mmCIF file of C-alpha atoms in Angstrom:
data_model
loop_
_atom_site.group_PDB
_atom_site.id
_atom_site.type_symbol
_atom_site.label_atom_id
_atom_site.label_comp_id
_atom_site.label_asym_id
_atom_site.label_seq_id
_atom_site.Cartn_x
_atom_site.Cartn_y
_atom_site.Cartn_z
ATOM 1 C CA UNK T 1 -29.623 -22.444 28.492
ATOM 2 C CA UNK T 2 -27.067 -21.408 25.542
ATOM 3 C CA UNK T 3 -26.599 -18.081 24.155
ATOM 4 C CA UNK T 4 -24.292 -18.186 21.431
ATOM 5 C CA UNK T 5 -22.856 -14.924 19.422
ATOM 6 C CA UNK T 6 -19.797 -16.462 18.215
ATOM 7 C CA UNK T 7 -18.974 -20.459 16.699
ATOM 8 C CA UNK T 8 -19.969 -23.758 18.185
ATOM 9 C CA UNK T 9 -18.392 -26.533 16.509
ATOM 10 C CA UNK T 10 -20.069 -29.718 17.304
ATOM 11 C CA UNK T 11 -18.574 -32.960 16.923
ATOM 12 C CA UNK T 12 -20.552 -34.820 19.611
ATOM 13 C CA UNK T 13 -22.806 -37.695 19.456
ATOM 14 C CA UNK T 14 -22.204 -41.317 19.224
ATOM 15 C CA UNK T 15 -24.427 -43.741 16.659
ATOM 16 C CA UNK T 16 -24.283 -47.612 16.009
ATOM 17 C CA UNK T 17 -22.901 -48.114 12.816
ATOM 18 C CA UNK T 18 -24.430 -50.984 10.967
ATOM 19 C CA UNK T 19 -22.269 -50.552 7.577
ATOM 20 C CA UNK T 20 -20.245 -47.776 5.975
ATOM 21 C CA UNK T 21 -22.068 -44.927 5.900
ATOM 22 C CA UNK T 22 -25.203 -46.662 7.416
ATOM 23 C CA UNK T 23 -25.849 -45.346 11.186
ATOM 24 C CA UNK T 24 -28.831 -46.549 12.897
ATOM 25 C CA UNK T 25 -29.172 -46.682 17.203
ATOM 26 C CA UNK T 26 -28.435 -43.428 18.596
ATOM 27 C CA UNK T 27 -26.290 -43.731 21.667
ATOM 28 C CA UNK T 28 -26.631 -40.176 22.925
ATOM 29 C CA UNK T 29 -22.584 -39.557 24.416
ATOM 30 C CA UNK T 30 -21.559 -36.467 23.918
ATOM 31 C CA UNK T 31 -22.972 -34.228 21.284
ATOM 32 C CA UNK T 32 -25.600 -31.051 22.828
ATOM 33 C CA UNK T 33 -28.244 -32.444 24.511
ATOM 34 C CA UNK T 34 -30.662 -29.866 26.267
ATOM 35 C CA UNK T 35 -34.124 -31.935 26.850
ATOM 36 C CA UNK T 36 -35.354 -30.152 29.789
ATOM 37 C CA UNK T 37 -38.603 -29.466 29.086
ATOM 38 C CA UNK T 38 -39.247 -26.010 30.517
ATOM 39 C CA UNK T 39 -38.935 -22.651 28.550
ATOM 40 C CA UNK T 40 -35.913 -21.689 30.140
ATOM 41 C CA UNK T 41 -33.512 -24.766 28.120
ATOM 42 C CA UNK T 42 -34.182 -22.448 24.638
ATOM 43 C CA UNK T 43 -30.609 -22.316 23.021
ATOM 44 C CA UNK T 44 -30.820 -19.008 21.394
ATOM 45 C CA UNK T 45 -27.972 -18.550 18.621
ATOM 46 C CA UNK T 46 -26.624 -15.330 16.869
ATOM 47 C CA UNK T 47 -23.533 -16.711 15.888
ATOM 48 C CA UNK T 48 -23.115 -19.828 13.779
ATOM 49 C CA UNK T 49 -23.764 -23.951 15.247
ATOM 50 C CA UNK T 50 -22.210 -26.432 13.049
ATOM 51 C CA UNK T 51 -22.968 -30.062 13.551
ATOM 52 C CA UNK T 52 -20.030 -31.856 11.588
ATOM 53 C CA UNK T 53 -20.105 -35.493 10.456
ATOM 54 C CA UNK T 54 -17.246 -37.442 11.426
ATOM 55 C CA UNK T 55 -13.828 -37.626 10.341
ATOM 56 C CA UNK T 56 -10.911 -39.820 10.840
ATOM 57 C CA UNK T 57 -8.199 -38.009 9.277
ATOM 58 C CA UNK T 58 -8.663 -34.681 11.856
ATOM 59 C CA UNK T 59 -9.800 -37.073 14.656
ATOM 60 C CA UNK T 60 -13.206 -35.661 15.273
ATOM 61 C CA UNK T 61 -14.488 -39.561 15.994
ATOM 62 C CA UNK T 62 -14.832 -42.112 18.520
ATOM 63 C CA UNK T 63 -15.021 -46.045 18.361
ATOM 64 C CA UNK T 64 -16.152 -47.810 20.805
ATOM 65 C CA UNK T 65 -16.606 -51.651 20.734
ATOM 66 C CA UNK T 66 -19.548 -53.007 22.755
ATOM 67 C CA UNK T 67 -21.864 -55.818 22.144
ATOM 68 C CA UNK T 68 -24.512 -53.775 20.756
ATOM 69 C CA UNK T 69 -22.116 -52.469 17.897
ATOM 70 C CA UNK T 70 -19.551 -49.966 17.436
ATOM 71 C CA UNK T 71 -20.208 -46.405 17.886
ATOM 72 C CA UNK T 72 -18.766 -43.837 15.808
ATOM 73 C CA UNK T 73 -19.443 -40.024 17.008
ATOM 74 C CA UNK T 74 -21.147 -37.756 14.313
ATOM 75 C CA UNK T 75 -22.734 -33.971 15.142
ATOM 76 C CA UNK T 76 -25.777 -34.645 17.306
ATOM 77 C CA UNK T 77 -27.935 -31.798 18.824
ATOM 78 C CA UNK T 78 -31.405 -32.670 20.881
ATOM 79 C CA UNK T 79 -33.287 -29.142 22.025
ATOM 80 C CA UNK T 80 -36.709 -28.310 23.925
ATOM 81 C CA UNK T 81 -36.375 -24.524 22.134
ATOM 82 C CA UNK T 82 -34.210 -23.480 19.522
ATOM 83 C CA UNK T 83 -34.337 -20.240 18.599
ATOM 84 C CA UNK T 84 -31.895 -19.148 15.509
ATOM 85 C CA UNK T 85 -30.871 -15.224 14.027
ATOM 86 C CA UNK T 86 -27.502 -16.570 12.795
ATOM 87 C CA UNK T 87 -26.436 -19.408 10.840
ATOM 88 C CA UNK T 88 -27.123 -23.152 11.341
ATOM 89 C CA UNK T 89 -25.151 -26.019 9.378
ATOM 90 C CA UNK T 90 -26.528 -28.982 9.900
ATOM 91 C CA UNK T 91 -24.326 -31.607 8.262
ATOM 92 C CA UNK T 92 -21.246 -30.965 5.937
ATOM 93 C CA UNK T 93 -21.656 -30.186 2.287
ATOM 94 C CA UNK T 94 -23.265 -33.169 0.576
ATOM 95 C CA UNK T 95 -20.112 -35.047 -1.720
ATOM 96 C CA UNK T 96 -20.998 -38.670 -0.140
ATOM 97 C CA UNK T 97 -23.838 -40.313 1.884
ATOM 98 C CA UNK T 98 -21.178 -39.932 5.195
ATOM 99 C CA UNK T 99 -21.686 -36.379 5.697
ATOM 100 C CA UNK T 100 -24.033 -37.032 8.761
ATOM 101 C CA UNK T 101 -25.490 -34.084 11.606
ATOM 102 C CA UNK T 102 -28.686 -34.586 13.156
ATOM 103 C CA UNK T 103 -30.250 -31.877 14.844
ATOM 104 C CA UNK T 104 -33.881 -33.573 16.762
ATOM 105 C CA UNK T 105 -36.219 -31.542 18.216
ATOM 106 C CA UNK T 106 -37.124 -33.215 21.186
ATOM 107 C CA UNK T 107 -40.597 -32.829 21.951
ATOM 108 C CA UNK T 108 -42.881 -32.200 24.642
ATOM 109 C CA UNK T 109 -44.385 -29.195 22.328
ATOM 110 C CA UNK T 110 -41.036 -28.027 21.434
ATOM 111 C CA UNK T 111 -40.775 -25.184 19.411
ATOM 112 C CA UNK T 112 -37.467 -24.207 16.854
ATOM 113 C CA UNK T 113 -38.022 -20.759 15.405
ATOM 114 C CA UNK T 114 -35.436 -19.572 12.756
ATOM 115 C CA UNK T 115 -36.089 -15.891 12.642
ATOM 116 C CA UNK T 116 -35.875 -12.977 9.897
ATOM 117 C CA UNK T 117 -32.392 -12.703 8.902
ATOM 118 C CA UNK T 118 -31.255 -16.318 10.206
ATOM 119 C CA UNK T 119 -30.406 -18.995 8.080
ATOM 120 C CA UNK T 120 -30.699 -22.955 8.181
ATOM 121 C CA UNK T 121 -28.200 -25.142 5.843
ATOM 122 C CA UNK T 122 -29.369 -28.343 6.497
ATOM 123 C CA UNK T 123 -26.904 -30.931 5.049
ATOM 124 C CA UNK T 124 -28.132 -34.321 6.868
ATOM 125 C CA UNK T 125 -31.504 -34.621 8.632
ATOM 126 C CA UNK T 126 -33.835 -32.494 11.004
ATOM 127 C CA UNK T 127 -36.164 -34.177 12.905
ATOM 128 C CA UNK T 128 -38.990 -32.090 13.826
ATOM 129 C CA UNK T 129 -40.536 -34.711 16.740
ATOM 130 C CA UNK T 130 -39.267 -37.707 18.554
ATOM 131 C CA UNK T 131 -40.673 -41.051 18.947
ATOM 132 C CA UNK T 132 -41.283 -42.218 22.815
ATOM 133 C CA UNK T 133 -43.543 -43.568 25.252
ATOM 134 C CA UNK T 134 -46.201 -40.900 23.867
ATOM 135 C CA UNK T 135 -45.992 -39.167 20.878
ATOM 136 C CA UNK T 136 -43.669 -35.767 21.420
ATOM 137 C CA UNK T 137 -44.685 -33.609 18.772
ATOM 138 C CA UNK T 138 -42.967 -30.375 17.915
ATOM 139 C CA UNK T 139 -43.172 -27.369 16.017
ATOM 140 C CA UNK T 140 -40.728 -25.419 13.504
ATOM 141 C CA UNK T 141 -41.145 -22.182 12.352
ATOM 142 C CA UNK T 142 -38.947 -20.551 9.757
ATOM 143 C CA UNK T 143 -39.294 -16.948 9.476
ATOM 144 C CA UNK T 144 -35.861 -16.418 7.490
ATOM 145 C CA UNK T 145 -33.881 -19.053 5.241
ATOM 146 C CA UNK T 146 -34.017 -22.534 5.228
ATOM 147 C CA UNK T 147 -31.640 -24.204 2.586
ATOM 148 C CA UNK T 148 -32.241 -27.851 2.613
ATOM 149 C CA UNK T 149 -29.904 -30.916 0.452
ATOM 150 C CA UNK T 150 -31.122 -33.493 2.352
ATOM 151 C CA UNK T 151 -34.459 -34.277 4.092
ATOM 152 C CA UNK T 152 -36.041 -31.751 6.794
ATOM 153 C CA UNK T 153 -38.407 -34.697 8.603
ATOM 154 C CA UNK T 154 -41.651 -33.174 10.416
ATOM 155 C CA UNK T 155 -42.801 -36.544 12.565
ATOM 156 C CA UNK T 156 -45.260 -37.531 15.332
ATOM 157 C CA UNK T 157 -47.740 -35.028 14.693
ATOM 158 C CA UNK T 158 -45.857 -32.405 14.344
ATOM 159 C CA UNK T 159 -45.982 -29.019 12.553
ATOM 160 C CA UNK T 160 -44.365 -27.291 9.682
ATOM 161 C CA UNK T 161 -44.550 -23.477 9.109
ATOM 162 C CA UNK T 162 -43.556 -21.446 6.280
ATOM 163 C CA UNK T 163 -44.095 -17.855 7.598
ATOM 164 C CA UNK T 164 -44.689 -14.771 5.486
ATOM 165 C CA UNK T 165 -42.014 -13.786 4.224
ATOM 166 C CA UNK T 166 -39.780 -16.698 4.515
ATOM 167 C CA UNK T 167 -38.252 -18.537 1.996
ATOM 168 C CA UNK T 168 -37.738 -22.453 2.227
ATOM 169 C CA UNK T 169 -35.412 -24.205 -0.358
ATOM 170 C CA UNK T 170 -35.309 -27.685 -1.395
ATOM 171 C CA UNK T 171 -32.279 -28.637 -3.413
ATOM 172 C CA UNK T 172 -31.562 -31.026 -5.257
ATOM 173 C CA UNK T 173 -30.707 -33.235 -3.330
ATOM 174 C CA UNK T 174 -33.306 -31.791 -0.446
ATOM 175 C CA UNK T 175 -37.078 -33.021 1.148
ATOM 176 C CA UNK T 176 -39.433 -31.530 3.164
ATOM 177 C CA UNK T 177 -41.399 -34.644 4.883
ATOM 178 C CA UNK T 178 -44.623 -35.075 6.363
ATOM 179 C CA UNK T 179 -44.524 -37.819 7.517
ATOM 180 C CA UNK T 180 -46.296 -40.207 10.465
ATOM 181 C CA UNK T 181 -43.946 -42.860 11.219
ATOM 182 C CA UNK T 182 -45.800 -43.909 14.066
ATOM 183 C CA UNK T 183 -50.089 -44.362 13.252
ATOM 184 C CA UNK T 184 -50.971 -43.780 16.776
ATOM 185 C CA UNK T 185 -49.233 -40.061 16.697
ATOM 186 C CA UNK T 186 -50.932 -38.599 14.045
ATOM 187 C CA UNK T 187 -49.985 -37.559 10.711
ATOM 188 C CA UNK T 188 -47.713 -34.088 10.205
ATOM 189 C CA UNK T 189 -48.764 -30.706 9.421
ATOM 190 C CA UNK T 190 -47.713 -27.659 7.562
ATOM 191 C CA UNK T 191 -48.598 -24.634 5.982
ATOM 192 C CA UNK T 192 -46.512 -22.058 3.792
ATOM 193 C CA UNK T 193 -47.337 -18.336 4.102
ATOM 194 C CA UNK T 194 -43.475 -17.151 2.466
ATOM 195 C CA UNK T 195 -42.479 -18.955 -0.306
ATOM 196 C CA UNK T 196 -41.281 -22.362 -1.133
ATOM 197 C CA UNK T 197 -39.053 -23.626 -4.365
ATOM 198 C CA UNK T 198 -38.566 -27.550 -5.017
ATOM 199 C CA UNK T 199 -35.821 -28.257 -7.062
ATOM 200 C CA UNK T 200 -35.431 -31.604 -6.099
ATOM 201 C CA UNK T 201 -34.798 -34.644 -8.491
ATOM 202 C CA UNK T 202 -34.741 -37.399 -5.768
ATOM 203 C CA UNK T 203 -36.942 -40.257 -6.185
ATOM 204 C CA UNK T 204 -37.055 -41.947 -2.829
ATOM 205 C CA UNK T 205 -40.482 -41.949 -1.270
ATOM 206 C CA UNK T 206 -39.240 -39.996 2.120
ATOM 207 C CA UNK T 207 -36.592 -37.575 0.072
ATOM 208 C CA UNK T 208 -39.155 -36.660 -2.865
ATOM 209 C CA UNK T 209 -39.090 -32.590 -2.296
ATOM 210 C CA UNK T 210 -42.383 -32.807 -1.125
ATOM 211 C CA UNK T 211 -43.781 -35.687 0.779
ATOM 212 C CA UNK T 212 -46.954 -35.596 2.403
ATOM 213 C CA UNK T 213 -48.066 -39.037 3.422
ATOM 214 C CA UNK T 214 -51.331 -40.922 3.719
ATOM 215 C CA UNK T 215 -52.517 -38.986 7.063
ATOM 216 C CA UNK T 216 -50.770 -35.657 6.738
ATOM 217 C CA UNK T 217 -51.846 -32.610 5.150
ATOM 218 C CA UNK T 218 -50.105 -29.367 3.263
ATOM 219 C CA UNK T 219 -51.699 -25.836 2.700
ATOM 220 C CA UNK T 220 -50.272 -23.516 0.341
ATOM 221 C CA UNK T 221 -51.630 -19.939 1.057
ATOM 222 C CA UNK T 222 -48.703 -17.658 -0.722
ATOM 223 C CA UNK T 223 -46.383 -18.922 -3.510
ATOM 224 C CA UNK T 224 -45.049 -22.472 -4.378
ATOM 225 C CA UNK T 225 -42.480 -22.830 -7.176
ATOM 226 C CA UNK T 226 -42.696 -26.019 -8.146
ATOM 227 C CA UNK T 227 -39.845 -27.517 -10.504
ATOM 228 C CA UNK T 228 -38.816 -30.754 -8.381
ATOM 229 C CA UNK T 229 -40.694 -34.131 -7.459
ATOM 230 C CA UNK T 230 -43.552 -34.347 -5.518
ATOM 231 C CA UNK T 231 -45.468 -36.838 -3.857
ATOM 232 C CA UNK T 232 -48.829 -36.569 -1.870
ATOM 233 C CA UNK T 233 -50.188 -39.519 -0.944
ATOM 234 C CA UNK T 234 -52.402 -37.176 2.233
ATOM 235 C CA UNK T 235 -53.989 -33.636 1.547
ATOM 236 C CA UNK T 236 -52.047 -30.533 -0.532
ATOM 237 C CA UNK T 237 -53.992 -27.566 -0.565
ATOM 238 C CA UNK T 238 -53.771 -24.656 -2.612
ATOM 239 C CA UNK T 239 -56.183 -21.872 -0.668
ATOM 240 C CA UNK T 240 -57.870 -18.492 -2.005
ATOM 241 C CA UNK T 241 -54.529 -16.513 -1.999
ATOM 242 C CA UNK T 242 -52.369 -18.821 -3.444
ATOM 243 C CA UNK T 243 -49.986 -19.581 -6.154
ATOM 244 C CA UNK T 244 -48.680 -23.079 -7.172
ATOM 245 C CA UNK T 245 -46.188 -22.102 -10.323
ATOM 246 C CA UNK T 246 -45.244 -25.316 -11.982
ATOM 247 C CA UNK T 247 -42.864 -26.333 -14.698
ATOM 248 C CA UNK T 248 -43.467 -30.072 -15.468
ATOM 249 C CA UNK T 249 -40.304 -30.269 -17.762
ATOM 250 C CA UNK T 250 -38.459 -30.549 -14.448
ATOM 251 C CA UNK T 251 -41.207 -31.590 -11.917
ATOM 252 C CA UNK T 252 -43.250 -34.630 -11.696
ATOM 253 C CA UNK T 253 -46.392 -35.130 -8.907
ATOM 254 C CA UNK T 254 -47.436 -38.531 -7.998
ATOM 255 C CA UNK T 255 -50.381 -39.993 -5.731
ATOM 256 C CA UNK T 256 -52.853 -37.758 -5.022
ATOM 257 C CA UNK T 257 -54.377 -34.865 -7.166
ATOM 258 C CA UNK T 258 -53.612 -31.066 -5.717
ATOM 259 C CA UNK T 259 -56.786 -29.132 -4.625
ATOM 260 C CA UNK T 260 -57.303 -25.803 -5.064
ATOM 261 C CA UNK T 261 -59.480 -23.320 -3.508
ATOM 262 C CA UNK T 262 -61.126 -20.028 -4.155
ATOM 263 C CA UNK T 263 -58.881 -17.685 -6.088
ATOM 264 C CA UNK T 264 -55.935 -20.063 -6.081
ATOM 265 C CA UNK T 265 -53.843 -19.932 -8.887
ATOM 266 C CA UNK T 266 -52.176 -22.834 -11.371
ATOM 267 C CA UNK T 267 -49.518 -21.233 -13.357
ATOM 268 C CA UNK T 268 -47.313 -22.936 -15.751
ATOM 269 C CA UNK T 269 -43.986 -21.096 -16.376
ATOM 270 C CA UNK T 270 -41.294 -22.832 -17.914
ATOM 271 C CA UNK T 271 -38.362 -22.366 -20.226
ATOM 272 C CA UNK T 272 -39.255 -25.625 -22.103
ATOM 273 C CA UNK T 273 -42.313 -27.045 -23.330
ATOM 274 C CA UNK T 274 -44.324 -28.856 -21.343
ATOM 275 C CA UNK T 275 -47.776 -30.724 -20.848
ATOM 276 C CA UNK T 276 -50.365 -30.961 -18.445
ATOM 277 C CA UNK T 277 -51.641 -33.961 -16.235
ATOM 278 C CA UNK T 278 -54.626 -34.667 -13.685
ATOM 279 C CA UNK T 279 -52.343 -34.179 -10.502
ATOM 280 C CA UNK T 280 -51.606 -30.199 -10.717
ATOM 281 C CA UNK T 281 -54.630 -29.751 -12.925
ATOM 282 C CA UNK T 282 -57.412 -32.153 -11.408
ATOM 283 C CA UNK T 283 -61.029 -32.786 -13.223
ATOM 284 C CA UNK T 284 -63.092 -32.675 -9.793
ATOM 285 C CA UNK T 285 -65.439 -29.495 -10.094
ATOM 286 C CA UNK T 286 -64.684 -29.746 -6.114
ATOM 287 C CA UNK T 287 -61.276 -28.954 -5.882
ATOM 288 C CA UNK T 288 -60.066 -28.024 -9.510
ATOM 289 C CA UNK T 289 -58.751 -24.511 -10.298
ATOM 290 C CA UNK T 290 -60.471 -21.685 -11.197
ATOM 291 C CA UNK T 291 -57.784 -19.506 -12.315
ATOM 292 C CA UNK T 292 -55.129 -21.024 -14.625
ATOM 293 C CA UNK T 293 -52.426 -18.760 -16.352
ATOM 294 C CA UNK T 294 -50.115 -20.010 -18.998
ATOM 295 C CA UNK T 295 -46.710 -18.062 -18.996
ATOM 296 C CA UNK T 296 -43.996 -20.132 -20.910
ATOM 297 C CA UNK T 297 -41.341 -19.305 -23.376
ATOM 298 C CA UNK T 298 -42.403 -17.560 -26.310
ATOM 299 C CA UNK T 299 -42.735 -19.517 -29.667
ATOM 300 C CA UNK T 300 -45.017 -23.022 -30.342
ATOM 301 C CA UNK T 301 -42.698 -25.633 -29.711
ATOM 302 C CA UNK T 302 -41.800 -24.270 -26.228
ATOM 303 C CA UNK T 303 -45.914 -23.701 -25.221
ATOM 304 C CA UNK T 304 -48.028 -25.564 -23.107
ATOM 305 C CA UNK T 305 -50.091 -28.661 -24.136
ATOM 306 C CA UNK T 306 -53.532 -29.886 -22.780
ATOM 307 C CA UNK T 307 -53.300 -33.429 -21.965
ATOM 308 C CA UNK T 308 -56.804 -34.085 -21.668
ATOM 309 C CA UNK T 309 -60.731 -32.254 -21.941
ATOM 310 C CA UNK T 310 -60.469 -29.748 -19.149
ATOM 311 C CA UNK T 311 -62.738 -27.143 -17.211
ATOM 312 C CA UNK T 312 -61.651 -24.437 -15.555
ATOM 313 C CA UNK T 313 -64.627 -24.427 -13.326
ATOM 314 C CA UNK T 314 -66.550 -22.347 -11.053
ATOM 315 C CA UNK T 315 -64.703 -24.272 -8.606
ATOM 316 C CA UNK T 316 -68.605 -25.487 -6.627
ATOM 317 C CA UNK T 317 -66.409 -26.313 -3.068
ATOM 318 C CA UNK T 318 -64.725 -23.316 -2.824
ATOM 319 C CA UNK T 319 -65.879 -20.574 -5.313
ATOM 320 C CA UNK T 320 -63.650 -17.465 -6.542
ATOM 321 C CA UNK T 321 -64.644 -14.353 -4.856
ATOM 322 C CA UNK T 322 -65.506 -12.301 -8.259
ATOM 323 C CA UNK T 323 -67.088 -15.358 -9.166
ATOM 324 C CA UNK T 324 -66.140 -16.036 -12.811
ATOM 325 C CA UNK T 325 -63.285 -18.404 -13.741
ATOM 326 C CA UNK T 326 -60.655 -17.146 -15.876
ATOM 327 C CA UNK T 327 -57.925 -17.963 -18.393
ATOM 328 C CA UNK T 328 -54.872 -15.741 -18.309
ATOM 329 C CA UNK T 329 -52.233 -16.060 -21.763
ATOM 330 C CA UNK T 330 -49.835 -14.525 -20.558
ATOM 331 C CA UNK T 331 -46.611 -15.779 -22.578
ATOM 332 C CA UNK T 332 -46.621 -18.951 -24.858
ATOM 333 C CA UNK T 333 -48.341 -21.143 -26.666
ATOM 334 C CA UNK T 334 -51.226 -23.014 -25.374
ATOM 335 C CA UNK T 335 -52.282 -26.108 -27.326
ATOM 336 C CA UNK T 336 -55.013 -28.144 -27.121
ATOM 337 C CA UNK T 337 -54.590 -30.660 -29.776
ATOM 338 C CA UNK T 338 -57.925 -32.654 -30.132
ATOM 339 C CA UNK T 339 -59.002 -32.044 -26.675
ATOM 340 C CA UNK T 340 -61.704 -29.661 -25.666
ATOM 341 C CA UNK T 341 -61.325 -26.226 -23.003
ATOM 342 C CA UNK T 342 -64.478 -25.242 -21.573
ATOM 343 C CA UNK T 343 -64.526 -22.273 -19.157
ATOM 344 C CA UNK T 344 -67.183 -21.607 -17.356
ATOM 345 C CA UNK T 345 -68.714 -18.202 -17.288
ATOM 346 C CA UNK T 346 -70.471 -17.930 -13.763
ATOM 347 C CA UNK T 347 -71.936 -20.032 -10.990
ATOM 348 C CA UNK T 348 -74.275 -21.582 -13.583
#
């Protein structure tokens, strides 16, 4: 067990390095590494934990030549439990692809709770799950502030949650991943209660913003700002509460279409002009919205285009609760060009 109130600098941690900047084979010398799998191994921090790549010039490395490849320490953590009300920096400030600090949730049902008033930078990557003889999944729950310029991995079947009242940020350089890189575990989970903002303008397939993949699933049931890259090859849900606030000037989605539920909301607000497209505003009277809103920048040539005939539909999976679909113009211009808007009244 760790209880930390003041600073833990962590330099520990030896990988294989393949090429510069390329680490691969984690050799797990030095570094924290608390794997017991029992309640009582929860680090609990109130201070700060810094996982620092590594760095030549102040001597925070090691080399050391065996057959299976040199090993050059970098800021490795493994937990059962974390739970965080201070500040975690995972990583160093992103200026080159070096800046490594892993932080994995080892699993065994782990559980990493960053609470109100604690914050996560993460700078490299945090695995959420390990890969084993059985699939360890784990859980991570972020109750405070979760800043995020590089990829935040949630593997094995593991679980993602976004509590009320939390806010989860994915730079520009940041990704949230579901991901299942092993079939046999299971695809990843999450759901987002507090609000989320994707500013991200990667275009890898595992550091999009958002990546859900072919057997995961998302549920939106609060806000979603969406402004960043997207891609859902598996399930993203928008449920009867929701909000998914889109500017496409900035954002792109790829694979497959969002769904929306109930009284979930599509809102485009943007500074720019911008145009619809089937993956944020699907044709499926199954899963399409029922409420849209448009709420751009005032004047024509900043408004909001229809792309092609739409519906806003009495959505005939998951039906509003007042029942009637509805367009809200709340700022902007919307255009349809040649194309046809037909909202439906009622149920019939």
């Amino acid at each position: 067990k760790i209880i930390n109130y003041g600073t833990i600098d962590n330099y520990g941690g030896s990988f294989s390095k393949i090429s510069e900047c390329i680490y691969l084979y984690i050799a797990i010398y030095g570094g924290i590494n608390i794997q017991d799998k029992t309640l009582s191994s929860t680090v609990t921090n109130y201070g700060t934990i810094t996982n620092h790549p590594p760095s030549i010039s102040s001597g925070h490395y090691y080399y050391y030549a065996y057959s299976g490849g040199p090993y050059y320490f970098r800021g490795y953590t493994a937990f059962y439990n974390l739970d965080n009300y201070g500040t975690i920096a995972n990583g160093s400030v992103v200026t080159t692809s070096c800046n490594f600090g892993i932080i994995d949730l080892i699993g065994y049902s782990g559980i990493f709770n960053n609470y109100s008033g604690g914050t996560v930078n993460n700078y490299s990557v945090l695995f959420i799950g390990v890969d084993g003889v059985t699939c360890y999944s784990s859980t991570y729950n972020n109750y405070g502030t979760h800043n995020d310029y590089s990829e935040t991995a949630i593997d094995y079947g593991s679980t993602f949650n976004n509590k009320s009242g939390a806010s989860f940020n994915i730079k520009s350089t940041g990704a949230l991943a579901l991901q299942a890189a092993q079939a046999a575990c299971g695809g990843a989970s999450g759901t987002n209660d507090g609000t989320i903002t994707n500013s991200s303008t990667s275009n890898d397939d595992y550091k999009v913003g958002m990546y859900i993949d072919g057997s995961s699933s998302f549920t939106n049931n609060n806000i979603i700002y969406d402004e960043g890259k997207i891609k859902n090859n598996g399930t993203f849900t928008n449920t009867t509460t929701s909000q998914f606030i889109y500017k496409t000037t900035t954002g792109s989605i790829s694979g497959n279409a969002l769904r929306y539920k109930g009284n979930a909301l599509l809102k485009y607000n943007g500074t720019d002009a911008q145009t619809t497209s089937d993956y944020e505003f699907p044709l499926s009277t199954s899963y399409s919205p029922s409420y849209v809103e448009i709420d751009n920048s005032s004047g024509a040539s900043k408004g909001v285009t229809l792309h092609a005939n739409r519906t806003i539909n009495y959505n005939t999976g998951y039906p509003p609760t007042n029942g009637v679909p509805y367009l809200t113009l709340t700022n902007g211009a919307f255009k349809l060009n040649s194309y046809t808007l037909t909202i439906e009244s009622s149920s019939s």
